[in-house]
Amino acid sequence: MKILIAPDKFKGSLSATAVCDAIATGINKYDPTIEVVKHPLADGGDGSLDILEQHLDLKTIAVTVNDPLFRPIKAHYKKTNNIAYIEMATASGLALLKKKERNCMHTTTYGTGELILNAIQRGATTIYLSIGGSATCDLGIGMANALGYTFFDKNEKQVRPIGKNLRKIVSIQRPENKDLLNSVKFITLCDVDNPLYGPQGAAQVFAAQKGANPKEIEILDKGLSHFSTLISQQLHKNIAKQPGAGAAGGIGGGSIAFLNSTLQSGIKTMLEITKFSKALEQVDLIFTGEGKIDQQTLHGKVVFGVSQFAKTKNIPVYAISGASDLSVPETKSLGVIALRTVLSVSQNEEEAFTNAQHIVEELSFEMIRAKLSK
């Protein structure tokens, strides 16, 4: 029997590689003759660079950039030949800030723009931009500012590129060196399909977890709406209804507006780059998983991508996650025939996080025993 293990990380608890190791240990504890193949994944968000490095010959480029609060920080990206892989979380990520510092009214994607600029200066002609895990809701104006765009208010004063100032901007000045960005092909890897603003938009859905209060969320939402109109009028890009435009505080839409980027499903792209279809050869069963399986999973996370791919090959899929909000019918519609969660066998969330590796081992042991002892 051959089993492919292809999970995402359990955020804050286990890396994707550690999840693979735990599942493999549980399977082989039951039957050491089972062949296991480990294929850790990411959905194009934070953690994607680590996965890509396991599959590609990449060089790490370290750069000093601005963090989400305009403080110098050492960030990095990966490069091979003329292709660069940039993860915005390394420069503009929520994890870079202390809890008391988190408020996406005041944060910027400027550092992400600095990483892009450095990659271009080093000869990149294709840039993959992974946009998960952001601390921001600035629609990418910080990124754009670092790349030469300038934004002005009604008094013709330059606007600081942070979320709360989106509604103040009345004009956009393009970079003087227009050829700088036009010579590069940008692909933005997106793990959600939220629109830019409104009930399912960047502010209403994600800003609270980035520190914004209800009043601030309304300000941000109106700012996103206002600025998208400006983009339509002055840059001639219609991003308001674009699925994925609301990803990572609107940088999904911003990358279209400022970089002429193509938005792609993060998980589909990662499956392609890591040659997932080849890994499926002669596989009898797939184990996948992620930190939390919920409604977002149904719109392009790792478990969704793996199960959809598995359907085309008629390979059954088992999943282990930290927690799950999906009903049994929703789980089955996802293509997962067996799901176990770490939280369901833990006394509390603290145990689920601190003892996750051991619990995942035990769950995989129990799931493979149940399947093979029938």
mmCIF file of N, CA, C and O in Angstrom, residues 252-287:
data_model
loop_
_atom_site.group_PDB
_atom_site.id
_atom_site.type_symbol
_atom_site.label_atom_id
_atom_site.label_comp_id
_atom_site.label_asym_id
_atom_site.label_seq_id
_atom_site.Cartn_x
_atom_site.Cartn_y
_atom_site.Cartn_z
ATOM 1 N N GLY A 252 -4.438 41.915 -2.987
ATOM 2 C CA GLY A 252 -4.838 41.127 -4.153
ATOM 3 C C GLY A 252 -5.288 42.042 -5.276
ATOM 4 O O GLY A 252 -4.824 41.928 -6.418
ATOM 5 N N GLY A 253 -6.168 42.975 -4.952
ATOM 6 C CA GLY A 253 -6.614 43.957 -5.944
ATOM 7 C C GLY A 253 -5.526 44.949 -6.294
ATOM 8 O O GLY A 253 -5.383 45.350 -7.451
ATOM 9 N N GLY A 254 -4.750 45.353 -5.282
ATOM 10 C CA GLY A 254 -3.666 46.297 -5.524
ATOM 11 C C GLY A 254 -2.620 45.768 -6.474
ATOM 12 O O GLY A 254 -2.057 46.518 -7.282
ATOM 13 N N SER A 255 -2.363 44.465 -6.412
ATOM 14 C CA SER A 255 -1.359 43.901 -7.311
ATOM 15 C C SER A 255 -1.834 43.941 -8.767
ATOM 16 O O SER A 255 -1.028 44.082 -9.688
ATOM 17 N N ILE A 256 -3.150 43.831 -8.960
ATOM 18 C CA ILE A 256 -3.702 43.971 -10.313
ATOM 19 C C ILE A 256 -3.557 45.413 -10.776
ATOM 20 O O ILE A 256 -3.102 45.693 -11.890
ATOM 21 N N ALA A 257 -3.927 46.346 -9.897
ATOM 22 C CA ALA A 257 -3.933 47.764 -10.252
ATOM 23 C C ALA A 257 -2.541 48.325 -10.493
ATOM 24 O O ALA A 257 -2.304 49.053 -11.462
ATOM 25 N N PHE A 258 -1.606 47.991 -9.603
ATOM 26 C CA PHE A 258 -0.283 48.616 -9.648
ATOM 27 C C PHE A 258 0.772 47.795 -10.391
ATOM 28 O O PHE A 258 1.739 48.354 -10.918
ATOM 29 N N LEU A 259 0.612 46.474 -10.413
ATOM 30 C CA LEU A 259 1.622 45.605 -11.015
ATOM 31 C C LEU A 259 1.142 44.932 -12.299
ATOM 32 O O LEU A 259 1.920 44.246 -12.947
ATOM 33 N N ASN A 260 -0.136 45.116 -12.611
ATOM 34 C CA ASN A 260 -0.750 44.389 -13.726
ATOM 35 C C ASN A 260 -0.584 42.888 -13.531
ATOM 36 O O ASN A 260 -0.348 42.127 -14.477
ATOM 37 N N SER A 261 -0.714 42.460 -12.282
ATOM 38 C CA SER A 261 -0.497 41.066 -11.922
ATOM 39 C C SER A 261 -1.694 40.199 -12.281
ATOM 40 O O SER A 261 -2.821 40.679 -12.400
ATOM 41 N N THR A 262 -1.414 38.919 -12.448
ATOM 42 C CA THR A 262 -2.468 37.924 -12.635
ATOM 43 C C THR A 262 -2.720 37.242 -11.305
ATOM 44 O O THR A 262 -1.784 36.757 -10.668
ATOM 45 N N LEU A 263 -3.985 37.213 -10.868
ATOM 46 C CA LEU A 263 -4.344 36.523 -9.629
ATOM 47 C C LEU A 263 -4.561 35.042 -9.933
ATOM 48 O O LEU A 263 -5.321 34.695 -10.834
ATOM 49 N N GLN A 264 -3.867 34.186 -9.206
ATOM 50 C CA GLN A 264 -4.021 32.751 -9.385
ATOM 51 C C GLN A 264 -4.300 32.084 -8.050
ATOM 52 O O GLN A 264 -3.880 32.571 -7.002
ATOM 53 N N SER A 265 -5.023 30.974 -8.115
ATOM 54 C CA SER A 265 -5.236 30.170 -6.918
ATOM 55 C C SER A 265 -3.889 29.735 -6.370
ATOM 56 O O SER A 265 -3.087 29.109 -7.064
ATOM 57 N N GLY A 266 -3.644 30.061 -5.111
ATOM 58 C CA GLY A 266 -2.377 29.704 -4.500
ATOM 59 C C GLY A 266 -2.149 28.213 -4.464
ATOM 60 O O GLY A 266 -1.075 27.725 -4.831
ATOM 61 N N ILE A 267 -3.167 27.457 -4.054
ATOM 62 C CA ILE A 267 -2.983 26.021 -3.920
ATOM 63 C C ILE A 267 -2.807 25.367 -5.292
ATOM 64 O O ILE A 267 -1.968 24.469 -5.466
ATOM 65 N N LYS A 268 -3.546 25.804 -6.302
ATOM 66 C CA LYS A 268 -3.382 25.224 -7.635
ATOM 67 C C LYS A 268 -1.973 25.471 -8.167
ATOM 68 O O LYS A 268 -1.349 24.594 -8.768
ATOM 69 N N THR A 269 -1.474 26.669 -7.922
ATOM 70 C CA THR A 269 -0.128 27.009 -8.377
ATOM 71 C C THR A 269 0.924 26.199 -7.631
ATOM 72 O O THR A 269 1.889 25.705 -8.227
ATOM 73 N N MET A 270 0.745 26.056 -6.314
ATOM 74 C CA MET A 270 1.694 25.281 -5.520
ATOM 75 C C MET A 270 1.677 23.812 -5.922
ATOM 76 O O MET A 270 2.716 23.155 -5.980
ATOM 77 N N LEU A 271 0.497 23.283 -6.222
ATOM 78 C CA LEU A 271 0.406 21.894 -6.685
ATOM 79 C C LEU A 271 1.144 21.711 -8.010
ATOM 80 O O LEU A 271 1.814 20.700 -8.233
ATOM 81 N N GLU A 272 1.039 22.715 -8.855
ATOM 82 C CA GLU A 272 1.715 22.649 -10.154
ATOM 83 C C GLU A 272 3.230 22.748 -9.991
ATOM 84 O O GLU A 272 3.979 21.944 -10.551
ATOM 85 N N ILE A 273 3.681 23.736 -9.219
ATOM 86 C CA ILE A 273 5.124 23.950 -9.058
ATOM 87 C C ILE A 273 5.790 22.754 -8.380
ATOM 88 O O ILE A 273 6.905 22.359 -8.736
ATOM 89 N N THR A 274 5.095 22.148 -7.402
ATOM 90 C CA THR A 274 5.690 21.032 -6.662
ATOM 91 C C THR A 274 5.447 19.676 -7.331
ATOM 92 O O THR A 274 5.758 18.631 -6.749
ATOM 93 N N LYS A 275 4.878 19.719 -8.562
ATOM 94 C CA LYS A 275 4.644 18.494 -9.350
ATOM 95 C C LYS A 275 3.818 17.461 -8.567
ATOM 96 O O LYS A 275 4.159 16.283 -8.487
ATOM 97 N N PHE A 276 2.701 17.938 -8.040
ATOM 98 C CA PHE A 276 1.841 17.089 -7.224
ATOM 99 C C PHE A 276 1.269 15.923 -8.032
ATOM 100 O O PHE A 276 1.131 14.812 -7.514
ATOM 101 N N SER A 277 0.939 16.159 -9.290
ATOM 102 C CA SER A 277 0.348 15.089 -10.108
ATOM 103 C C SER A 277 1.308 13.902 -10.235
ATOM 104 O O SER A 277 0.869 12.746 -10.229
ATOM 105 N N LYS A 278 2.598 14.184 -10.331
ATOM 106 C CA LYS A 278 3.577 13.101 -10.413
ATOM 107 C C LYS A 278 3.644 12.320 -9.102
ATOM 108 O O LYS A 278 3.813 11.100 -9.095
ATOM 109 N N ALA A 279 3.483 13.048 -7.980
ATOM 110 C CA ALA A 279 3.524 12.398 -6.665
ATOM 111 C C ALA A 279 2.358 11.442 -6.464
ATOM 112 O O ALA A 279 2.413 10.555 -5.605
ATOM 113 N N LEU A 280 1.290 11.591 -7.243
ATOM 114 C CA LEU A 280 0.095 10.758 -7.092
ATOM 115 C C LEU A 280 0.212 9.378 -7.752
ATOM 116 O O LEU A 280 -0.663 8.537 -7.567
ATOM 117 N N GLU A 281 1.282 9.163 -8.482
ATOM 118 C CA GLU A 281 1.414 7.898 -9.205
ATOM 119 C C GLU A 281 1.429 6.702 -8.247
ATOM 120 O O GLU A 281 2.177 6.682 -7.277
ATOM 121 N N GLN A 282 0.571 5.745 -8.520
ATOM 122 C CA GLN A 282 0.471 4.488 -7.754
ATOM 123 C C GLN A 282 0.029 4.693 -6.302
ATOM 124 O O GLN A 282 0.220 3.812 -5.459
ATOM 125 N N VAL A 283 -0.580 5.829 -5.987
ATOM 126 C CA VAL A 283 -1.018 6.110 -4.614
ATOM 127 C C VAL A 283 -2.399 5.508 -4.357
ATOM 128 O O VAL A 283 -3.309 5.624 -5.188
ATOM 129 N N ASP A 284 -2.559 4.875 -3.209
ATOM 130 C CA ASP A 284 -3.832 4.247 -2.843
ATOM 131 C C ASP A 284 -4.686 5.116 -1.925
ATOM 132 O O ASP A 284 -5.904 4.956 -1.869
ATOM 133 N N LEU A 285 -4.037 6.009 -1.185
ATOM 134 C CA LEU A 285 -4.750 6.829 -0.199
ATOM 135 C C LEU A 285 -3.949 8.101 0.044
ATOM 136 O O LEU A 285 -2.715 8.075 0.033
ATOM 137 N N ILE A 286 -4.666 9.202 0.267
ATOM 138 C CA ILE A 286 -4.012 10.481 0.582
ATOM 139 C C ILE A 286 -4.426 10.932 1.976
ATOM 140 O O ILE A 286 -5.612 10.904 2.330
ATOM 141 N N PHE A 287 -3.459 11.341 2.767
ATOM 142 C CA PHE A 287 -3.713 12.041 4.016
ATOM 143 C C PHE A 287 -3.369 13.513 3.793
ATOM 144 O O PHE A 287 -2.268 13.832 3.337
#
